[in-house]
PDB file of C-alpha atoms in Angstrom:
ATOM      1  CA  GLU A  20    -164.556  10.490-179.570  1.00  0.00           C
ATOM      2  CA  THR A  21    -165.062   6.905-180.707  1.00  0.00           C
ATOM      3  CA  GLY A  22    -163.774   5.124-177.610  1.00  0.00           C
ATOM      4  CA  VAL A  23    -160.492   4.198-179.285  1.00  0.00           C
ATOM      5  CA  THR A  24    -157.452   6.334-178.509  1.00  0.00           C
ATOM      6  CA  GLN A  25    -154.011   6.311-180.099  1.00  0.00           C
ATOM      7  CA  THR A  26    -150.721   7.871-179.070  1.00  0.00           C
ATOM      8  CA  PRO A  27    -148.720   9.593-180.298  1.00  0.00           C
ATOM      9  CA  ARG A  28    -150.755  11.373-182.974  1.00  0.00           C
ATOM     10  CA  HIS A  29    -147.629  12.312-184.914  1.00  0.00           C
ATOM     11  CA  LEU A  30    -144.226  10.649-184.974  1.00  0.00           C
ATOM     12  CA  VAL A  31    -141.058  11.410-186.879  1.00  0.00           C
ATOM     13  CA  MET A  32    -138.320   8.817-186.600  1.00  0.00           C
ATOM     14  CA  GLY A  33    -135.044   7.981-188.235  1.00  0.00           C
ATOM     15  CA  MET A  34    -134.410   4.685-189.900  1.00  0.00           C
ATOM     16  CA  THR A  35    -132.302   3.439-186.990  1.00  0.00           C
ATOM     17  CA  ASN A  36    -134.726   4.433-184.224  1.00  0.00           C
ATOM     18  CA  LYS A  37    -137.009   2.208-182.199  1.00  0.00           C
ATOM     19  CA  LYS A  38    -140.414   3.538-181.266  1.00  0.00           C
ATOM     20  CA  SER A  39    -143.809   2.204-180.250  1.00  0.00           C
ATOM     21  CA  LEU A  40    -147.374   3.145-181.129  1.00  0.00           C
ATOM     22  CA  LYS A  41    -150.061   2.655-178.511  1.00  0.00           C
ATOM     23  CA  CYS A  42    -153.770   1.991-178.880  1.00  0.00           C
ATOM     24  CA  GLU A  43    -156.374   1.708-176.146  1.00  0.00           C
ATOM     25  CA  GLN A  44    -160.064   0.906-176.490  1.00  0.00           C
ATOM     26  CA  HIS A  45    -162.705   1.714-173.882  1.00  0.00           C
ATOM     27  CA  LEU A  46    -165.559  -0.165-175.560  1.00  0.00           C
ATOM     28  CA  GLY A  47    -165.238  -3.570-173.908  1.00  0.00           C
ATOM     29  CA  HIS A  48    -164.362  -5.170-177.228  1.00  0.00           C
ATOM     30  CA  ASN A  49    -162.454  -8.418-177.667  1.00  0.00           C
ATOM     31  CA  ALA A  50    -160.749  -7.839-181.010  1.00  0.00           C
ATOM     32  CA  MET A  51    -158.211  -5.201-182.012  1.00  0.00           C
ATOM     33  CA  TYR A  52    -156.590  -4.402-185.324  1.00  0.00           C
ATOM     34  CA  TRP A  53    -153.728  -2.457-186.879  1.00  0.00           C
ATOM     35  CA  TYR A  54    -154.249  -0.931-190.327  1.00  0.00           C
ATOM     36  CA  LYS A  55    -151.871   1.014-192.557  1.00  0.00           C
ATOM     37  CA  GLN A  56    -153.051   3.790-194.842  1.00  0.00           C
ATOM     38  CA  SER A  57    -150.501   4.965-197.399  1.00  0.00           C
ATOM     39  CA  ALA A  58    -151.077   7.819-199.783  1.00  0.00           C
ATOM     40  CA  LYS A  59    -153.304   6.878-202.714  1.00  0.00           C
ATOM     41  CA  LYS A  60    -153.895   3.330-201.414  1.00  0.00           C
ATOM     42  CA  PRO A  61    -156.828   1.625-199.704  1.00  0.00           C
ATOM     43  CA  LEU A  62    -156.489   0.801-196.033  1.00  0.00           C
ATOM     44  CA  GLU A  63    -154.451  -2.361-195.546  1.00  0.00           C
ATOM     45  CA  LEU A  64    -154.999  -4.715-192.636  1.00  0.00           C
ATOM     46  CA  MET A  65    -151.743  -5.525-190.832  1.00  0.00           C
ATOM     47  CA  PHE A  66    -152.597  -7.524-187.711  1.00  0.00           C
ATOM     48  CA  VAL A  67    -155.626  -8.899-185.893  1.00  0.00           C
ATOM     49  CA  TYR A  68    -155.829  -9.856-182.228  1.00  0.00           C
ATOM     50  CA  ASN A  69    -158.804 -11.702-180.769  1.00  0.00           C
ATOM     51  CA  PHE A  70    -158.885 -12.193-176.986  1.00  0.00           C
ATOM     52  CA  LYS A  71    -155.192 -11.173-176.888  1.00  0.00           C
ATOM     53  CA  GLU A  72    -154.188 -13.834-179.398  1.00  0.00           C
ATOM     54  CA  GLN A  73    -152.819 -12.868-182.791  1.00  0.00           C
ATOM     55  CA  THR A  74    -155.089 -14.395-185.391  1.00  0.00           C
ATOM     56  CA  GLU A  75    -153.832 -12.734-188.535  1.00  0.00           C
ATOM     57  CA  ASN A  76    -150.558 -11.359-189.810  1.00  0.00           C
ATOM     58  CA  ASN A  77    -151.133 -10.003-193.277  1.00  0.00           C
ATOM     59  CA  SER A  78    -147.576 -10.618-194.559  1.00  0.00           C
ATOM     60  CA  VAL A  79    -146.202  -7.682-192.599  1.00  0.00           C
ATOM     61  CA  PRO A  80    -142.386  -7.247-192.462  1.00  0.00           C
ATOM     62  CA  SER A  81    -140.750  -8.189-189.177  1.00  0.00           C
ATOM     63  CA  ARG A  82    -139.658  -4.587-188.556  1.00  0.00           C
ATOM     64  CA  PHE A  83    -143.259  -4.172-187.347  1.00  0.00           C
ATOM     65  CA  SER A  84    -143.877  -6.111-184.149  1.00  0.00           C
ATOM     66  CA  PRO A  85    -147.319  -6.077-182.503  1.00  0.00           C
ATOM     67  CA  GLU A  86    -148.066  -6.708-178.851  1.00  0.00           C
ATOM     68  CA  CYS A  87    -151.440  -7.175-177.174  1.00  0.00           C
ATOM     69  CA  PRO A  88    -151.067  -7.502-173.385  1.00  0.00           C
ATOM     70  CA  ASN A  89    -154.842  -7.505-172.821  1.00  0.00           C
ATOM     71  CA  SER A  90    -158.047  -6.970-174.769  1.00  0.00           C
ATOM     72  CA  SER A  91    -157.972  -3.205-174.186  1.00  0.00           C
ATOM     73  CA  HIS A  92    -154.412  -2.387-175.253  1.00  0.00           C
ATOM     74  CA  LEU A  93    -152.506  -2.883-178.464  1.00  0.00           C
ATOM     75  CA  PHE A  94    -148.994  -1.787-179.330  1.00  0.00           C
ATOM     76  CA  LEU A  95    -147.028  -1.644-182.551  1.00  0.00           C
ATOM     77  CA  HIS A  96    -143.276  -1.705-182.008  1.00  0.00           C
ATOM     78  CA  LEU A  97    -141.242  -0.191-184.804  1.00  0.00           C
ATOM     79  CA  HIS A  98    -137.547  -0.695-185.573  1.00  0.00           C
ATOM     80  CA  THR A  99    -135.253  -0.063-188.530  1.00  0.00           C
ATOM     81  CA  LEU A 100    -138.092   1.273-190.639  1.00  0.00           C
ATOM     82  CA  GLN A 101    -137.813   2.410-194.237  1.00  0.00           C
ATOM     83  CA  PRO A 102    -139.013   5.715-195.731  1.00  0.00           C
ATOM     84  CA  GLU A 103    -141.780   3.805-197.557  1.00  0.00           C
ATOM     85  CA  ASP A 104    -143.214   2.896-194.147  1.00  0.00           C
ATOM     86  CA  SER A 105    -144.303   6.511-193.735  1.00  0.00           C
ATOM     87  CA  ALA A 106    -148.086   6.349-193.490  1.00  0.00           C
ATOM     88  CA  LEU A 107    -151.100   6.801-191.255  1.00  0.00           C
ATOM     89  CA  TYR A 108    -151.387   3.867-188.837  1.00  0.00           C
ATOM     90  CA  LEU A 109    -154.893   3.228-187.607  1.00  0.00           C
ATOM     91  CA  CYS A 110    -156.021   1.061-184.740  1.00  0.00           C
ATOM     92  CA  ALA A 111    -159.533  -0.392-184.592  1.00  0.00           C
ATOM     93  CA  SER A 112    -161.568  -2.597-182.303  1.00  0.00           C
ATOM     94  CA  SER A 113    -164.733  -4.678-182.562  1.00  0.00           C
ATOM     95  CA  GLN A 114    -166.796  -6.937-180.359  1.00  0.00           C
ATOM     96  CA  GLY A 115    -165.560 -10.020-182.188  1.00  0.00           C
ATOM     97  CA  ALA A 116    -163.122 -10.750-184.965  1.00  0.00           C
ATOM     98  CA  SER A 117    -165.244 -12.643-187.463  1.00  0.00           C
ATOM     99  CA  GLY A 118    -165.424  -9.823-189.994  1.00  0.00           C
ATOM    100  CA  SER A 119    -169.128  -9.358-189.386  1.00  0.00           C
ATOM    101  CA  TYR A 120    -168.816  -7.034-186.386  1.00  0.00           C
ATOM    102  CA  GLU A 121    -168.787  -3.263-186.667  1.00  0.00           C
ATOM    103  CA  GLN A 122    -165.272  -1.859-186.304  1.00  0.00           C
ATOM    104  CA  TYR A 123    -164.462   1.414-184.570  1.00  0.00           C
ATOM    105  CA  PHE A 124    -161.284   3.316-185.391  1.00  0.00           C
ATOM    106  CA  GLY A 125    -158.905   5.496-183.443  1.00  0.00           C
ATOM    107  CA  PRO A 126    -157.654   8.853-184.746  1.00  0.00           C
ATOM    108  CA  GLY A 127    -154.436   7.355-186.116  1.00  0.00           C
ATOM    109  CA  THR A 128    -150.721   8.015-185.780  1.00  0.00           C
ATOM    110  CA  ARG A 129    -149.142   9.838-188.691  1.00  0.00           C
ATOM    111  CA  LEU A 130    -145.658   8.370-189.037  1.00  0.00           C
ATOM    112  CA  THR A 131    -142.831   9.915-191.012  1.00  0.00           C
ATOM    113  CA  VAL A 132    -139.620   7.952-191.450  1.00  0.00           C
ATOM    114  CA  THR A 133    -136.619  10.086-192.389  1.00  0.00           C
TER     115      THR A 133
ATOM    116  CA  GLY B   2    -160.930 -12.085-201.755  1.00  0.00           C
ATOM    117  CA  ILE B   3    -163.860  -9.712-201.988  1.00  0.00           C
ATOM    118  CA  GLN B   4    -163.504  -6.789-204.409  1.00  0.00           C
ATOM    119  CA  VAL B   5    -164.957  -3.411-203.449  1.00  0.00           C
ATOM    120  CA  GLU B   6    -165.458  -0.651-205.993  1.00  0.00           C
ATOM    121  CA  GLN B   7    -166.601   2.841-205.124  1.00  0.00           C
ATOM    122  CA  SER B   8    -167.874   5.496-207.477  1.00  0.00           C
ATOM    123  CA  PRO B   9    -167.359   8.222-208.298  1.00  0.00           C
ATOM    124  CA  PRO B  10    -163.717   8.562-207.220  1.00  0.00           C
ATOM    125  CA  ASP B  11    -164.065  12.335-206.934  1.00  0.00           C
ATOM    126  CA  LEU B  12    -167.092  14.569-206.487  1.00  0.00           C
ATOM    127  CA  ILE B  13    -167.307  18.349-206.261  1.00  0.00           C
ATOM    128  CA  LEU B  14    -170.530  19.960-205.048  1.00  0.00           C
ATOM    129  CA  GLN B  15    -171.872  23.345-204.161  1.00  0.00           C
ATOM    130  CA  GLU B  16    -173.163  23.706-200.638  1.00  0.00           C
ATOM    131  CA  GLY B  17    -176.794  22.653-200.451  1.00  0.00           C
ATOM    132  CA  ALA B  18    -176.606  20.084-203.242  1.00  0.00           C
ATOM    133  CA  ASN B  19    -177.513  16.410-202.856  1.00  0.00           C
ATOM    134  CA  SER B  20    -175.293  13.478-203.820  1.00  0.00           C
ATOM    135  CA  THR B  21    -175.252   9.700-204.081  1.00  0.00           C
ATOM    136  CA  LEU B  22    -172.162   7.582-203.548  1.00  0.00           C
ATOM    137  CA  ARG B  23    -172.079   3.974-204.663  1.00  0.00           C
ATOM    138  CA  CYS B  24    -170.294   0.862-203.409  1.00  0.00           C
ATOM    139  CA  ASN B  25    -170.299  -2.387-205.393  1.00  0.00           C
ATOM    140  CA  PHE B  26    -168.942  -5.610-203.929  1.00  0.00           C
ATOM    141  CA  SER B  27    -168.177  -8.928-205.508  1.00  0.00           C
ATOM    142  CA  ASP B  28    -169.528 -11.484-203.000  1.00  0.00           C
ATOM    143  CA  SER B  29    -172.073 -11.898-200.219  1.00  0.00           C
ATOM    144  CA  VAL B  30    -171.153 -10.071-197.020  1.00  0.00           C
ATOM    145  CA  ASN B  31    -172.036 -10.099-193.331  1.00  0.00           C
ATOM    146  CA  ASN B  32    -170.802  -6.594-192.696  1.00  0.00           C
ATOM    147  CA  LEU B  33    -170.895  -3.353-194.629  1.00  0.00           C
ATOM    148  CA  GLN B  34    -169.800  -0.088-193.127  1.00  0.00           C
ATOM    149  CA  TRP B  35    -169.637   3.465-194.439  1.00  0.00           C
ATOM    150  CA  PHE B  36    -167.003   5.767-192.994  1.00  0.00           C
ATOM    151  CA  HIS B  37    -166.129   9.426-193.381  1.00  0.00           C
ATOM    152  CA  GLN B  38    -162.442  10.231-193.076  1.00  0.00           C
ATOM    153  CA  ASN B  39    -161.907  13.800-191.995  1.00  0.00           C
ATOM    154  CA  PRO B  40    -158.867  15.880-193.014  1.00  0.00           C
ATOM    155  CA  TRP B  41    -157.017  14.794-189.848  1.00  0.00           C
ATOM    156  CA  GLY B  42    -157.342  11.125-190.752  1.00  0.00           C
ATOM    157  CA  GLN B  43    -160.024  10.097-188.276  1.00  0.00           C
ATOM    158  CA  LEU B  44    -162.396   7.454-189.637  1.00  0.00           C
ATOM    159  CA  ILE B  45    -165.876   8.254-188.420  1.00  0.00           C
ATOM    160  CA  ASN B  46    -168.508   5.526-188.471  1.00  0.00           C
ATOM    161  CA  LEU B  47    -171.514   6.596-190.499  1.00  0.00           C
ATOM    162  CA  PHE B  48    -173.496   3.387-190.932  1.00  0.00           C
ATOM    163  CA  TYR B  49    -173.279  -0.304-190.175  1.00  0.00           C
ATOM    164  CA  ILE B  50    -175.606  -1.586-192.859  1.00  0.00           C
ATOM    165  CA  PRO B  51    -175.163  -5.119-194.219  1.00  0.00           C
ATOM    166  CA  SER B  52    -178.724  -4.862-195.572  1.00  0.00           C
ATOM    167  CA  GLY B  53    -181.704  -2.525-195.560  1.00  0.00           C
ATOM    168  CA  THR B  54    -181.995   1.225-195.178  1.00  0.00           C
ATOM    169  CA  LYS B  55    -180.918   3.553-192.389  1.00  0.00           C
ATOM    170  CA  GLN B  56    -181.092   7.290-191.904  1.00  0.00           C
ATOM    171  CA  ASN B  57    -179.129   9.626-189.683  1.00  0.00           C
ATOM    172  CA  GLY B  58    -179.949  13.285-190.142  1.00  0.00           C
ATOM    173  CA  ARG B  59    -178.978  14.421-193.631  1.00  0.00           C
ATOM    174  CA  LEU B  60    -177.341  11.085-194.393  1.00  0.00           C
ATOM    175  CA  SER B  61    -178.990   7.849-195.341  1.00  0.00           C
ATOM    176  CA  ALA B  62    -177.776   4.531-196.707  1.00  0.00           C
ATOM    177  CA  THR B  63    -179.294   1.592-198.488  1.00  0.00           C
ATOM    178  CA  THR B  64    -177.722  -1.811-199.045  1.00  0.00           C
ATOM    179  CA  VAL B  65    -179.241  -4.263-201.504  1.00  0.00           C
ATOM    180  CA  ALA B  66    -177.371  -7.371-200.470  1.00  0.00           C
ATOM    181  CA  THR B  67    -178.862  -9.603-203.170  1.00  0.00           C
ATOM    182  CA  GLU B  68    -177.557  -7.244-205.856  1.00  0.00           C
ATOM    183  CA  ARG B  69    -174.286  -6.542-204.035  1.00  0.00           C
ATOM    184  CA  TYR B  70    -174.329  -2.792-203.801  1.00  0.00           C
ATOM    185  CA  SER B  71    -174.806  -0.046-201.281  1.00  0.00           C
ATOM    186  CA  LEU B  72    -175.651   3.625-201.708  1.00  0.00           C
ATOM    187  CA  LEU B  73    -174.864   6.541-199.420  1.00  0.00           C
ATOM    188  CA  TYR B  74    -177.059   9.616-199.821  1.00  0.00           C
ATOM    189  CA  ILE B  75    -175.994  13.028-198.628  1.00  0.00           C
ATOM    190  CA  SER B  76    -178.655  15.718-198.736  1.00  0.00           C
ATOM    191  CA  SER B  77    -178.227  19.481-198.378  1.00  0.00           C
ATOM    192  CA  SER B  78    -174.454  19.091-198.288  1.00  0.00           C
ATOM    193  CA  GLN B  79    -172.328  21.318-196.084  1.00  0.00           C
ATOM    194  CA  THR B  80    -168.649  22.225-196.291  1.00  0.00           C
ATOM    195  CA  THR B  81    -168.033  20.051-193.237  1.00  0.00           C
ATOM    196  CA  ASP B  82    -169.120  17.039-195.290  1.00  0.00           C
ATOM    197  CA  SER B  83    -165.891  17.324-197.280  1.00  0.00           C
ATOM    198  CA  GLY B  84    -163.479  14.438-196.973  1.00  0.00           C
ATOM    199  CA  VAL B  85    -163.125  10.872-198.150  1.00  0.00           C
ATOM    200  CA  TYR B  86    -166.010   8.429-197.852  1.00  0.00           C
ATOM    201  CA  PHE B  87    -165.083   4.766-197.576  1.00  0.00           C
ATOM    202  CA  CYS B  88    -167.159   1.683-197.974  1.00  0.00           C
ATOM    203  CA  ALA B  89    -165.831  -1.458-196.248  1.00  0.00           C
ATOM    204  CA  VAL B  90    -167.208  -4.982-196.345  1.00  0.00           C
ATOM    205  CA  GLY B  91    -166.564  -8.075-194.261  1.00  0.00           C
ATOM    206  CA  ARG B  92    -167.582 -11.673-194.574  1.00  0.00           C
ATOM    207  CA  TYR B  93    -167.185 -14.571-192.197  1.00  0.00           C
ATOM    208  CA  SER B  94    -166.623 -17.815-194.051  1.00  0.00           C
ATOM    209  CA  GLY B  95    -165.036 -19.811-191.281  1.00  0.00           C
ATOM    210  CA  GLY B  96    -161.380 -20.201-190.542  1.00  0.00           C
ATOM    211  CA  SER B  97    -159.470 -16.957-190.255  1.00  0.00           C
ATOM    212  CA  ASN B  98    -161.373 -14.644-192.563  1.00  0.00           C
ATOM    213  CA  TYR B  99    -161.245 -11.610-190.295  1.00  0.00           C
ATOM    214  CA  LYS B 100    -160.754  -8.924-192.871  1.00  0.00           C
ATOM    215  CA  LEU B 101    -162.718  -5.770-193.511  1.00  0.00           C
ATOM    216  CA  THR B 102    -161.973  -4.932-197.138  1.00  0.00           C
ATOM    217  CA  PHE B 103    -162.016  -1.248-197.975  1.00  0.00           C
ATOM    218  CA  GLY B 104    -162.770   0.439-201.239  1.00  0.00           C
ATOM    219  CA  LYS B 105    -160.537   3.212-202.555  1.00  0.00           C
ATOM    220  CA  GLY B 106    -162.965   5.872-201.400  1.00  0.00           C
ATOM    221  CA  THR B 107    -164.815   8.845-202.863  1.00  0.00           C
ATOM    222  CA  LEU B 108    -163.193  12.224-202.314  1.00  0.00           C
ATOM    223  CA  LEU B 109    -165.994  14.730-201.729  1.00  0.00           C
ATOM    224  CA  THR B 110    -165.362  18.460-201.880  1.00  0.00           C
ATOM    225  CA  VAL B 111    -168.203  20.773-200.913  1.00  0.00           C
ATOM    226  CA  ASN B 112    -167.629  24.388-201.905  1.00  0.00           C
ATOM    227  CA  PRO B 113    -169.323  27.304-200.132  1.00  0.00           C
TER     228      PRO B 113
END
């Protein structure tokens, strides 16, 4: 248990569905991240939030919509996804968002888009 | 951006053997982490080691920041060590450089 939880752990959705991924951190950190891990590819950073403010959007399509209501919770809202969006989505947190702080990861949500 | 190269890409060992995994990076860094990704996808923090040497049980790591590489040593390997090992580096250069850049990983298989 790393102090970062994600729900659901597995999700199957159709291309017309709307769903949300949830992440919660219990470490008192100020920064939270969404990463995408596709088969045979390195982890890709999607979004960064620092003190609830989005500080980076790494050219992510608008069908992915993040929300950070407070420093402990992070959501990723999904709508009209494509089959190529099937991947493992990982949430992480760190004390700060400067790139020099140790990041801790949740267990991930394995998403399949049919 | 920073380039991260890990070697070897794949490694097969017999239980009890020792191994060394390498991570080369292309620029100075403030952060270097080693992770183990288990078969269920969980990334487990092994070391936060932007420089120096650390040890944790059968695992140890050394980062030589001036030469831009890090090594992860696994001694007396066990089948539970199987999985993908990632090196990730981060550097703060002002502005919005918030990224941890990951290597492609080393897939380790330890056979009984």
